[in-house]
Amino acid sequence: MTDISRCGYVAIVGRPNVGKSTLLNHILGQKLAITSRKPQTTRHNMLGIKTEGAVQAIYVDTPGLHKNNEKALNRFMNKSAASALKDVDVVVFVVDRTRWTDEDQLVLDRVQYVQGPLIIAVNKADRMEDKAELLPHLQWLTEQLPNAEVVPVSALHGHNLDTLERLVAEHLPENEHFFPEDQITDRSSRFLAAELVREKIMRQLGAELPYQITVEIEEFKQEGRILHIHALILVERDGQKKILIGEKGERIKQIGQDARKDMEVLFDSKVMLNLWVKVKGGWSDDERALHSLGYREQ
């Protein structure tokens, strides 16, 4: 008996910082989406493609839906996350144990109108001392979303992800595969390189640097065995530039070293990475600047 070929899109949604990107990376078995403890690390929808035998699941990692709509960048992120719900075959709604915030409620209000299959992934379930506490919350979630299936998982430790993936596969439509089986994302290598630099900045600077920071790749060129990458980091004010460069350039050097290590693994090549920092005031609230920096509807 031949396996039926299945293929479809799976949106991973939830509030910021609930573990969506970590979940995607563990499902794919490699680091693709950037992660940090800061909310709103993910800014773009990105596809992570997993092909196993007859099943190709195309995961859409979305920015967290959040309440702040003040800036053009925030509006873009909310729009990206909401648009992913429209055209997918399965929705995975990620929540964090029994923690429930206004932003979780915001996502719940969106996903209750989803027509197709809905799976609630209760993340970090392995971290609960008292499992009995989880049951009333699961019960409550089931009452809110009666058509959803609930799966406790740990995105970080890979716990129970096989159950989640099996459920997803069962709901995917019969289809020929849309992508070659060795392709893992729709994003270009330049995009992934820029994201890795941004991740290292967010991890290094945490609370010191607000979100007005983006990365543009100006050169991405393979010469023999070495991949040359030139990245421009844009900030909004001189003070931010000083923080980013650090005492005697120590901080920017550390960011470069950390990013280069990940790039060498991702691109399977020796990497020469050059970083520059430039001030470009107001980019995060300028629709045209955002568009030119790659923040556009996919």
PDB file of C-alpha atoms in Angstrom:
ATOM      1  CA  MET A   1       0.000   0.000   0.000  1.00  0.00           C
ATOM      2  CA  THR A   2       1.482   3.346  -0.978  1.00  0.00           C
ATOM      3  CA  ASP A   3       1.386   6.243   1.432  1.00  0.00           C
ATOM      4  CA  ILE A   4      -0.957   9.032   0.418  1.00  0.00           C
ATOM      5  CA  SER A   5       0.973  12.186  -0.448  1.00  0.00           C
ATOM      6  CA  ARG A   6      -0.061  14.984   1.905  1.00  0.00           C
ATOM      7  CA  CYS A   7       0.999  18.617   1.915  1.00  0.00           C
ATOM      8  CA  GLY A   8      -0.307  21.804   3.479  1.00  0.00           C
ATOM      9  CA  TYR A   9       0.301  24.935   5.502  1.00  0.00           C
ATOM     10  CA  VAL A  10       0.366  25.061   9.305  1.00  0.00           C
ATOM     11  CA  ALA A  11       0.262  28.444  11.097  1.00  0.00           C
ATOM     12  CA  ILE A  12       1.996  28.622  14.478  1.00  0.00           C
ATOM     13  CA  VAL A  13       0.297  31.457  16.383  1.00  0.00           C
ATOM     14  CA  GLY A  14       0.331  32.842  19.922  1.00  0.00           C
ATOM     15  CA  ARG A  15       1.249  35.892  21.931  1.00  0.00           C
ATOM     16  CA  PRO A  16       4.841  37.206  21.831  1.00  0.00           C
ATOM     17  CA  ASN A  17       7.519  35.155  23.583  1.00  0.00           C
ATOM     18  CA  VAL A  18       5.452  32.011  24.104  1.00  0.00           C
ATOM     19  CA  GLY A  19       7.930  29.698  22.318  1.00  0.00           C
ATOM     20  CA  LYS A  20       6.675  29.615  18.703  1.00  0.00           C
ATOM     21  CA  SER A  21      10.099  29.954  17.072  1.00  0.00           C
ATOM     22  CA  THR A  22      11.692  27.458  19.474  1.00  0.00           C
ATOM     23  CA  LEU A  23       8.902  25.016  18.604  1.00  0.00           C
ATOM     24  CA  LEU A  24       9.550  25.448  14.876  1.00  0.00           C
ATOM     25  CA  ASN A  25      13.315  24.928  15.284  1.00  0.00           C
ATOM     26  CA  HIS A  26      12.796  21.690  17.237  1.00  0.00           C
ATOM     27  CA  ILE A  27      10.288  20.337  14.729  1.00  0.00           C
ATOM     28  CA  LEU A  28      12.739  21.049  11.894  1.00  0.00           C
ATOM     29  CA  GLY A  29      15.665  19.631  13.858  1.00  0.00           C
ATOM     30  CA  GLN A  30      17.760  22.724  13.165  1.00  0.00           C
ATOM     31  CA  LYS A  31      17.948  26.392  13.971  1.00  0.00           C
ATOM     32  CA  LEU A  32      16.040  28.417  11.425  1.00  0.00           C
ATOM     33  CA  ALA A  33      13.910  30.923  13.334  1.00  0.00           C
ATOM     34  CA  ILE A  34      15.735  33.280  15.676  1.00  0.00           C
ATOM     35  CA  THR A  35      14.866  33.220  19.370  1.00  0.00           C
ATOM     36  CA  SER A  36      15.514  35.355  22.429  1.00  0.00           C
ATOM     37  CA  ARG A  37      13.785  35.978  25.724  1.00  0.00           C
ATOM     38  CA  LYS A  38      12.557  39.313  24.411  1.00  0.00           C
ATOM     39  CA  PRO A  39       8.985  39.461  23.104  1.00  0.00           C
ATOM     40  CA  GLN A  40       8.592  40.372  19.417  1.00  0.00           C
ATOM     41  CA  THR A  41      11.872  38.770  18.377  1.00  0.00           C
ATOM     42  CA  THR A  42      10.089  37.358  15.311  1.00  0.00           C
ATOM     43  CA  ARG A  43       9.036  40.148  12.951  1.00  0.00           C
ATOM     44  CA  HIS A  44       8.217  38.317   9.730  1.00  0.00           C
ATOM     45  CA  ASN A  45       6.172  35.290   8.777  1.00  0.00           C
ATOM     46  CA  MET A  46       8.660  32.628   7.756  1.00  0.00           C
ATOM     47  CA  LEU A  47       8.100  29.169   6.342  1.00  0.00           C
ATOM     48  CA  GLY A  48       9.803  26.146   7.869  1.00  0.00           C
ATOM     49  CA  ILE A  49       9.337  23.120   5.624  1.00  0.00           C
ATOM     50  CA  LYS A  50       9.511  19.571   6.957  1.00  0.00           C
ATOM     51  CA  THR A  51       9.235  16.644   4.566  1.00  0.00           C
ATOM     52  CA  GLU A  52       9.053  13.131   5.971  1.00  0.00           C
ATOM     53  CA  GLY A  53       8.159  10.394   3.547  1.00  0.00           C
ATOM     54  CA  ALA A  54       4.795  11.184   2.000  1.00  0.00           C
ATOM     55  CA  VAL A  55       4.061  14.132   4.311  1.00  0.00           C
ATOM     56  CA  GLN A  56       5.234  17.689   3.745  1.00  0.00           C
ATOM     57  CA  ALA A  57       4.195  20.121   6.494  1.00  0.00           C
ATOM     58  CA  ILE A  58       4.859  23.790   5.738  1.00  0.00           C
ATOM     59  CA  TYR A  59       4.962  25.638   9.051  1.00  0.00           C
ATOM     60  CA  VAL A  60       4.380  29.397   9.118  1.00  0.00           C
ATOM     61  CA  ASP A  61       6.194  30.958  12.082  1.00  0.00           C
ATOM     62  CA  THR A  62       4.361  34.214  12.831  1.00  0.00           C
ATOM     63  CA  PRO A  63       5.167  37.295  14.915  1.00  0.00           C
ATOM     64  CA  GLY A  64       3.325  37.257  18.240  1.00  0.00           C
ATOM     65  CA  LEU A  65      -0.031  39.039  18.157  1.00  0.00           C
ATOM     66  CA  HIS A  66       0.271  41.946  20.568  1.00  0.00           C
ATOM     67  CA  LYS A  67      -1.664  44.968  21.702  1.00  0.00           C
ATOM     68  CA  ASN A  68       0.844  47.670  20.842  1.00  0.00           C
ATOM     69  CA  ASN A  69      -0.160  49.099  17.459  1.00  0.00           C
ATOM     70  CA  GLU A  70       1.557  52.451  17.841  1.00  0.00           C
ATOM     71  CA  LYS A  71       4.300  52.146  15.263  1.00  0.00           C
ATOM     72  CA  ALA A  72       4.247  51.077  11.635  1.00  0.00           C
ATOM     73  CA  LEU A  73       6.499  48.109  12.565  1.00  0.00           C
ATOM     74  CA  ASN A  74       4.018  46.881  15.220  1.00  0.00           C
ATOM     75  CA  ARG A  75       1.104  47.224  12.803  1.00  0.00           C
ATOM     76  CA  PHE A  76       3.063  45.289  10.187  1.00  0.00           C
ATOM     77  CA  MET A  77       3.777  42.463  12.657  1.00  0.00           C
ATOM     78  CA  ASN A  78       0.144  42.163  13.767  1.00  0.00           C
ATOM     79  CA  LYS A  79      -1.030  42.180  10.157  1.00  0.00           C
ATOM     80  CA  SER A  80       1.485  39.439   9.244  1.00  0.00           C
ATOM     81  CA  ALA A  81       0.340  37.212  12.093  1.00  0.00           C
ATOM     82  CA  ALA A  82      -3.366  37.719  11.349  1.00  0.00           C
ATOM     83  CA  SER A  83      -2.949  37.115   7.604  1.00  0.00           C
ATOM     84  CA  ALA A  84      -1.350  33.722   8.281  1.00  0.00           C
ATOM     85  CA  LEU A  85      -4.628  32.481   9.755  1.00  0.00           C
ATOM     86  CA  LYS A  86      -6.533  32.986   6.516  1.00  0.00           C
ATOM     87  CA  ASP A  87      -4.902  30.603   4.089  1.00  0.00           C
ATOM     88  CA  VAL A  88      -3.677  27.658   6.120  1.00  0.00           C
ATOM     89  CA  ASP A  89      -4.825  24.052   6.528  1.00  0.00           C
ATOM     90  CA  VAL A  90      -4.069  23.711  10.254  1.00  0.00           C
ATOM     91  CA  VAL A  91      -3.581  26.237  13.065  1.00  0.00           C
ATOM     92  CA  VAL A  92      -1.364  25.496  16.085  1.00  0.00           C
ATOM     93  CA  PHE A  93      -2.135  27.901  18.941  1.00  0.00           C
ATOM     94  CA  VAL A  94       0.785  27.964  21.414  1.00  0.00           C
ATOM     95  CA  VAL A  95       0.078  28.867  25.057  1.00  0.00           C
ATOM     96  CA  ASP A  96       2.374  28.850  28.096  1.00  0.00           C
ATOM     97  CA  ARG A  97       1.185  26.402  30.775  1.00  0.00           C
ATOM     98  CA  THR A  98      -1.512  28.097  32.894  1.00  0.00           C
ATOM     99  CA  ARG A  99      -0.223  31.628  32.329  1.00  0.00           C
ATOM    100  CA  TRP A 100      -2.926  33.654  30.596  1.00  0.00           C
ATOM    101  CA  THR A 101      -2.588  37.292  29.543  1.00  0.00           C
ATOM    102  CA  ASP A 102      -4.631  39.864  27.622  1.00  0.00           C
ATOM    103  CA  GLU A 103      -2.525  39.026  24.586  1.00  0.00           C
ATOM    104  CA  ASP A 104      -3.380  35.309  24.860  1.00  0.00           C
ATOM    105  CA  GLN A 105      -7.011  36.408  24.913  1.00  0.00           C
ATOM    106  CA  LEU A 106      -6.400  38.519  21.807  1.00  0.00           C
ATOM    107  CA  VAL A 107      -5.149  35.417  19.962  1.00  0.00           C
ATOM    108  CA  LEU A 108      -8.015  33.299  21.295  1.00  0.00           C
ATOM    109  CA  ASP A 109     -10.488  35.875  19.948  1.00  0.00           C
ATOM    110  CA  ARG A 110      -8.874  35.497  16.518  1.00  0.00           C
ATOM    111  CA  VAL A 111      -8.530  31.713  16.384  1.00  0.00           C
ATOM    112  CA  GLN A 112     -12.075  30.931  17.524  1.00  0.00           C
ATOM    113  CA  TYR A 113     -13.233  31.893  14.025  1.00  0.00           C
ATOM    114  CA  VAL A 114     -10.829  29.526  12.289  1.00  0.00           C
ATOM    115  CA  GLN A 115     -12.845  27.081  10.196  1.00  0.00           C
ATOM    116  CA  GLY A 116     -10.260  24.315   9.823  1.00  0.00           C
ATOM    117  CA  PRO A 117      -8.460  22.050  12.314  1.00  0.00           C
ATOM    118  CA  LEU A 118      -7.112  23.770  15.419  1.00  0.00           C
ATOM    119  CA  ILE A 119      -4.524  22.336  17.829  1.00  0.00           C
ATOM    120  CA  ILE A 120      -3.644  23.961  21.151  1.00  0.00           C
ATOM    121  CA  ALA A 121      -0.009  23.289  22.074  1.00  0.00           C
ATOM    122  CA  VAL A 122       0.435  23.859  25.819  1.00  0.00           C
ATOM    123  CA  ASN A 123       4.124  24.717  25.996  1.00  0.00           C
ATOM    124  CA  LYS A 124       6.517  24.150  28.946  1.00  0.00           C
ATOM    125  CA  ALA A 125       4.073  21.617  30.406  1.00  0.00           C
ATOM    126  CA  ASP A 126       7.088  19.622  31.663  1.00  0.00           C
ATOM    127  CA  ARG A 127       8.026  22.528  33.951  1.00  0.00           C
ATOM    128  CA  MET A 128       4.890  22.349  36.085  1.00  0.00           C
ATOM    129  CA  GLU A 129       5.548  20.975  39.536  1.00  0.00           C
ATOM    130  CA  ASP A 130       1.897  20.224  40.148  1.00  0.00           C
ATOM    131  CA  LYS A 131       0.354  18.657  37.043  1.00  0.00           C
ATOM    132  CA  ALA A 132      -3.089  18.792  38.697  1.00  0.00           C
ATOM    133  CA  GLU A 133      -3.022  22.584  38.261  1.00  0.00           C
ATOM    134  CA  LEU A 134      -2.896  22.112  34.521  1.00  0.00           C
ATOM    135  CA  LEU A 135      -6.115  20.117  34.242  1.00  0.00           C
ATOM    136  CA  PRO A 136      -8.644  22.877  35.086  1.00  0.00           C
ATOM    137  CA  HIS A 137      -6.839  25.180  32.632  1.00  0.00           C
ATOM    138  CA  LEU A 138      -6.946  22.550  29.864  1.00  0.00           C
ATOM    139  CA  GLN A 139     -10.619  22.069  30.636  1.00  0.00           C
ATOM    140  CA  TRP A 140     -11.195  25.825  30.371  1.00  0.00           C
ATOM    141  CA  LEU A 141      -9.312  26.018  27.055  1.00  0.00           C
ATOM    142  CA  THR A 142     -11.430  23.172  25.682  1.00  0.00           C
ATOM    143  CA  GLU A 143     -14.585  25.038  26.673  1.00  0.00           C
ATOM    144  CA  GLN A 144     -13.373  28.189  24.883  1.00  0.00           C
ATOM    145  CA  LEU A 145     -12.377  26.268  21.748  1.00  0.00           C
ATOM    146  CA  PRO A 146     -14.574  23.144  21.679  1.00  0.00           C
ATOM    147  CA  ASN A 147     -13.275  22.020  18.261  1.00  0.00           C
ATOM    148  CA  ALA A 148      -9.607  22.156  19.221  1.00  0.00           C
ATOM    149  CA  GLU A 149      -7.348  19.249  20.150  1.00  0.00           C
ATOM    150  CA  VAL A 150      -5.039  19.903  23.110  1.00  0.00           C
ATOM    151  CA  VAL A 151      -1.443  18.639  23.290  1.00  0.00           C
ATOM    152  CA  PRO A 152       0.964  19.406  26.175  1.00  0.00           C
ATOM    153  CA  VAL A 153       4.487  19.880  24.771  1.00  0.00           C
ATOM    154  CA  SER A 154       7.915  21.234  25.597  1.00  0.00           C
ATOM    155  CA  ALA A 155       9.280  23.181  22.624  1.00  0.00           C
ATOM    156  CA  LEU A 156      12.689  23.518  24.265  1.00  0.00           C
ATOM    157  CA  HIS A 157      13.171  19.856  25.205  1.00  0.00           C
ATOM    158  CA  GLY A 158      11.273  18.397  22.251  1.00  0.00           C
ATOM    159  CA  HIS A 159       8.836  16.643  24.600  1.00  0.00           C
ATOM    160  CA  ASN A 160       5.727  15.210  22.897  1.00  0.00           C
ATOM    161  CA  LEU A 161       6.439  16.943  19.579  1.00  0.00           C
ATOM    162  CA  ASP A 162       5.944  13.615  17.770  1.00  0.00           C
ATOM    163  CA  THR A 163       2.308  13.613  18.978  1.00  0.00           C
ATOM    164  CA  LEU A 164       1.868  17.186  17.756  1.00  0.00           C
ATOM    165  CA  GLU A 165       3.398  16.380  14.368  1.00  0.00           C
ATOM    166  CA  ARG A 166       1.248  13.263  13.995  1.00  0.00           C
ATOM    167  CA  LEU A 167      -1.911  15.293  14.623  1.00  0.00           C
ATOM    168  CA  VAL A 168      -0.788  17.928  12.121  1.00  0.00           C
ATOM    169  CA  ALA A 169      -0.074  15.260   9.479  1.00  0.00           C
ATOM    170  CA  GLU A 170      -3.524  13.707   9.935  1.00  0.00           C
ATOM    171  CA  HIS A 171      -5.149  17.049   9.151  1.00  0.00           C
ATOM    172  CA  LEU A 172      -3.101  17.917   6.069  1.00  0.00           C
ATOM    173  CA  PRO A 173      -4.958  17.605   2.759  1.00  0.00           C
ATOM    174  CA  GLU A 174      -4.007  15.089   0.083  1.00  0.00           C
ATOM    175  CA  ASN A 175      -1.667  17.031  -2.175  1.00  0.00           C
ATOM    176  CA  GLU A 176       1.496  16.754  -4.200  1.00  0.00           C
ATOM    177  CA  HIS A 177       4.412  18.345  -2.342  1.00  0.00           C
ATOM    178  CA  PHE A 178       4.870  22.057  -3.043  1.00  0.00           C
ATOM    179  CA  PHE A 179       8.608  22.175  -2.304  1.00  0.00           C
ATOM    180  CA  PRO A 180      11.626  19.932  -3.036  1.00  0.00           C
ATOM    181  CA  GLU A 181      12.162  17.571  -0.114  1.00  0.00           C
ATOM    182  CA  ASP A 182      15.540  19.051   0.862  1.00  0.00           C
ATOM    183  CA  GLN A 183      14.256  22.639   1.051  1.00  0.00           C
ATOM    184  CA  ILE A 184      13.638  23.869   4.609  1.00  0.00           C
ATOM    185  CA  THR A 185      12.511  27.479   4.120  1.00  0.00           C
ATOM    186  CA  ASP A 186      11.187  29.980   1.587  1.00  0.00           C
ATOM    187  CA  ARG A 187      13.552  32.657   2.859  1.00  0.00           C
ATOM    188  CA  SER A 188      16.810  33.640   1.171  1.00  0.00           C
ATOM    189  CA  SER A 189      20.190  33.062   2.775  1.00  0.00           C
ATOM    190  CA  ARG A 190      20.615  36.851   3.006  1.00  0.00           C
ATOM    191  CA  PHE A 191      17.425  37.101   5.068  1.00  0.00           C
ATOM    192  CA  LEU A 192      18.569  34.309   7.415  1.00  0.00           C
ATOM    193  CA  ALA A 193      21.980  35.974   7.835  1.00  0.00           C
ATOM    194  CA  ALA A 194      20.358  39.306   8.766  1.00  0.00           C
ATOM    195  CA  GLU A 195      18.089  37.553  11.268  1.00  0.00           C
ATOM    196  CA  LEU A 196      21.049  35.821  12.960  1.00  0.00           C
ATOM    197  CA  VAL A 197      22.799  39.163  13.480  1.00  0.00           C
ATOM    198  CA  ARG A 198      19.582  40.629  14.900  1.00  0.00           C
ATOM    199  CA  GLU A 199      19.191  37.684  17.276  1.00  0.00           C
ATOM    200  CA  LYS A 200      22.680  38.163  18.707  1.00  0.00           C
ATOM    201  CA  ILE A 201      22.021  41.885  19.236  1.00  0.00           C
ATOM    202  CA  MET A 202      18.771  41.118  21.082  1.00  0.00           C
ATOM    203  CA  ARG A 203      20.459  38.503  23.238  1.00  0.00           C
ATOM    204  CA  GLN A 204      23.442  40.731  24.060  1.00  0.00           C
ATOM    205  CA  LEU A 205      21.564  43.925  24.703  1.00  0.00           C
ATOM    206  CA  GLY A 206      18.267  42.766  26.130  1.00  0.00           C
ATOM    207  CA  ALA A 207      16.699  45.710  27.917  1.00  0.00           C
ATOM    208  CA  GLU A 208      19.395  48.224  26.972  1.00  0.00           C
ATOM    209  CA  LEU A 209      18.396  48.639  23.362  1.00  0.00           C
ATOM    210  CA  PRO A 210      14.785  49.104  22.355  1.00  0.00           C
ATOM    211  CA  TYR A 211      13.311  47.580  19.229  1.00  0.00           C
ATOM    212  CA  GLN A 212      14.412  50.330  16.853  1.00  0.00           C
ATOM    213  CA  ILE A 213      17.060  48.203  15.287  1.00  0.00           C
ATOM    214  CA  THR A 214      17.213  46.316  12.015  1.00  0.00           C
ATOM    215  CA  VAL A 215      19.857  44.614   9.893  1.00  0.00           C
ATOM    216  CA  GLU A 216      20.458  44.894   6.161  1.00  0.00           C
ATOM    217  CA  ILE A 217      22.836  42.585   4.267  1.00  0.00           C
ATOM    218  CA  GLU A 218      24.829  44.635   1.791  1.00  0.00           C
ATOM    219  CA  GLU A 219      27.070  41.876   0.461  1.00  0.00           C
ATOM    220  CA  PHE A 220      26.683  38.104   0.426  1.00  0.00           C
ATOM    221  CA  LYS A 221      29.308  36.509  -1.771  1.00  0.00           C
ATOM    222  CA  GLN A 222      30.968  33.097  -1.882  1.00  0.00           C
ATOM    223  CA  GLU A 223      34.614  33.296  -2.902  1.00  0.00           C
ATOM    224  CA  GLY A 224      36.254  29.889  -2.977  1.00  0.00           C
ATOM    225  CA  ARG A 225      35.751  28.312   0.428  1.00  0.00           C
ATOM    226  CA  ILE A 226      34.864  31.574   2.190  1.00  0.00           C
ATOM    227  CA  LEU A 227      31.475  33.271   2.341  1.00  0.00           C
ATOM    228  CA  HIS A 228      31.838  37.063   2.662  1.00  0.00           C
ATOM    229  CA  ILE A 229      28.945  38.760   4.442  1.00  0.00           C
ATOM    230  CA  HIS A 230      28.694  42.508   5.048  1.00  0.00           C
ATOM    231  CA  ALA A 231      25.875  43.512   7.378  1.00  0.00           C
ATOM    232  CA  LEU A 232      24.650  47.023   8.112  1.00  0.00           C
ATOM    233  CA  ILE A 233      22.936  47.514  11.490  1.00  0.00           C
ATOM    234  CA  LEU A 234      20.512  50.434  11.528  1.00  0.00           C
ATOM    235  CA  VAL A 235      19.605  52.204  14.763  1.00  0.00           C
ATOM    236  CA  GLU A 236      17.544  55.339  15.325  1.00  0.00           C
ATOM    237  CA  ARG A 237      19.840  57.435  17.566  1.00  0.00           C
ATOM    238  CA  ASP A 238      23.537  58.073  18.223  1.00  0.00           C
ATOM    239  CA  GLY A 239      23.189  56.832  21.808  1.00  0.00           C
ATOM    240  CA  GLN A 240      21.993  53.462  20.526  1.00  0.00           C
ATOM    241  CA  LYS A 241      25.001  53.251  18.209  1.00  0.00           C
ATOM    242  CA  LYS A 242      27.360  53.799  21.175  1.00  0.00           C
ATOM    243  CA  ILE A 243      25.634  51.091  23.234  1.00  0.00           C
ATOM    244  CA  LEU A 244      25.810  48.659  20.322  1.00  0.00           C
ATOM    245  CA  ILE A 245      29.500  49.227  19.620  1.00  0.00           C
ATOM    246  CA  GLY A 246      30.389  49.086  23.312  1.00  0.00           C
ATOM    247  CA  GLU A 247      33.587  49.953  25.150  1.00  0.00           C
ATOM    248  CA  LYS A 248      36.482  49.851  22.615  1.00  0.00           C
ATOM    249  CA  GLY A 249      34.215  47.986  20.200  1.00  0.00           C
ATOM    250  CA  GLU A 250      34.022  44.939  22.475  1.00  0.00           C
ATOM    251  CA  ARG A 251      30.270  44.457  22.202  1.00  0.00           C
ATOM    252  CA  ILE A 252      29.969  44.610  18.424  1.00  0.00           C
ATOM    253  CA  LYS A 253      32.936  42.213  18.224  1.00  0.00           C
ATOM    254  CA  GLN A 254      31.122  39.700  20.468  1.00  0.00           C
ATOM    255  CA  ILE A 255      27.914  40.026  18.418  1.00  0.00           C
ATOM    256  CA  GLY A 256      29.923  39.382  15.247  1.00  0.00           C
ATOM    257  CA  GLN A 257      31.654  36.309  16.696  1.00  0.00           C
ATOM    258  CA  ASP A 258      28.386  34.761  17.919  1.00  0.00           C
ATOM    259  CA  ALA A 259      26.588  35.428  14.624  1.00  0.00           C
ATOM    260  CA  ARG A 260      29.480  34.067  12.574  1.00  0.00           C
ATOM    261  CA  LYS A 261      29.446  30.736  14.464  1.00  0.00           C
ATOM    262  CA  ASP A 262      25.751  30.198  13.717  1.00  0.00           C
ATOM    263  CA  MET A 263      26.190  31.265  10.082  1.00  0.00           C
ATOM    264  CA  GLU A 264      28.978  28.739   9.557  1.00  0.00           C
ATOM    265  CA  VAL A 265      26.665  25.967  10.744  1.00  0.00           C
ATOM    266  CA  LEU A 266      23.672  27.220   8.733  1.00  0.00           C
ATOM    267  CA  PHE A 267      25.549  27.854   5.465  1.00  0.00           C
ATOM    268  CA  ASP A 268      28.071  25.021   5.906  1.00  0.00           C
ATOM    269  CA  SER A 269      30.946  27.300   4.974  1.00  0.00           C
ATOM    270  CA  LYS A 270      33.701  29.395   6.510  1.00  0.00           C
ATOM    271  CA  VAL A 271      32.317  32.913   6.973  1.00  0.00           C
ATOM    272  CA  MET A 272      34.005  36.327   6.980  1.00  0.00           C
ATOM    273  CA  LEU A 273      31.526  38.680   8.623  1.00  0.00           C
ATOM    274  CA  ASN A 274      31.818  42.479   8.655  1.00  0.00           C
ATOM    275  CA  LEU A 275      29.407  44.580  10.703  1.00  0.00           C
ATOM    276  CA  TRP A 276      28.731  48.321  10.437  1.00  0.00           C
ATOM    277  CA  VAL A 277      26.408  50.454  12.562  1.00  0.00           C
ATOM    278  CA  LYS A 278      24.591  53.422  11.044  1.00  0.00           C
ATOM    279  CA  VAL A 279      22.025  55.860  12.458  1.00  0.00           C
ATOM    280  CA  LYS A 280      18.826  56.212  10.409  1.00  0.00           C
ATOM    281  CA  GLY A 281      16.263  58.137  12.443  1.00  0.00           C
ATOM    282  CA  GLY A 282      12.642  57.057  12.523  1.00  0.00           C
ATOM    283  CA  TRP A 283      12.890  53.945  10.326  1.00  0.00           C
ATOM    284  CA  SER A 284      10.573  51.822  12.525  1.00  0.00           C
ATOM    285  CA  ASP A 285       7.660  54.229  12.069  1.00  0.00           C
ATOM    286  CA  ASP A 286       8.180  55.026   8.393  1.00  0.00           C
ATOM    287  CA  GLU A 287       6.139  52.844   6.024  1.00  0.00           C
ATOM    288  CA  ARG A 288       8.463  53.535   3.069  1.00  0.00           C
ATOM    289  CA  ALA A 289      11.630  52.801   5.028  1.00  0.00           C
ATOM    290  CA  LEU A 290      10.077  49.562   6.328  1.00  0.00           C
ATOM    291  CA  HIS A 291       9.186  48.515   2.799  1.00  0.00           C
ATOM    292  CA  SER A 292      12.715  49.109   1.526  1.00  0.00           C
ATOM    293  CA  LEU A 293      14.085  47.088   4.478  1.00  0.00           C
ATOM    294  CA  GLY A 294      12.038  44.047   3.467  1.00  0.00           C
ATOM    295  CA  TYR A 295       8.999  44.469   5.733  1.00  0.00           C
ATOM    296  CA  ARG A 296       6.366  43.716   3.151  1.00  0.00           C
ATOM    297  CA  GLU A 297       3.420  41.381   2.846  1.00  0.00           C
ATOM    298  CA  GLN A 298       4.429  37.886   1.758  1.00  0.00           C
TER     299      GLN A 298
END
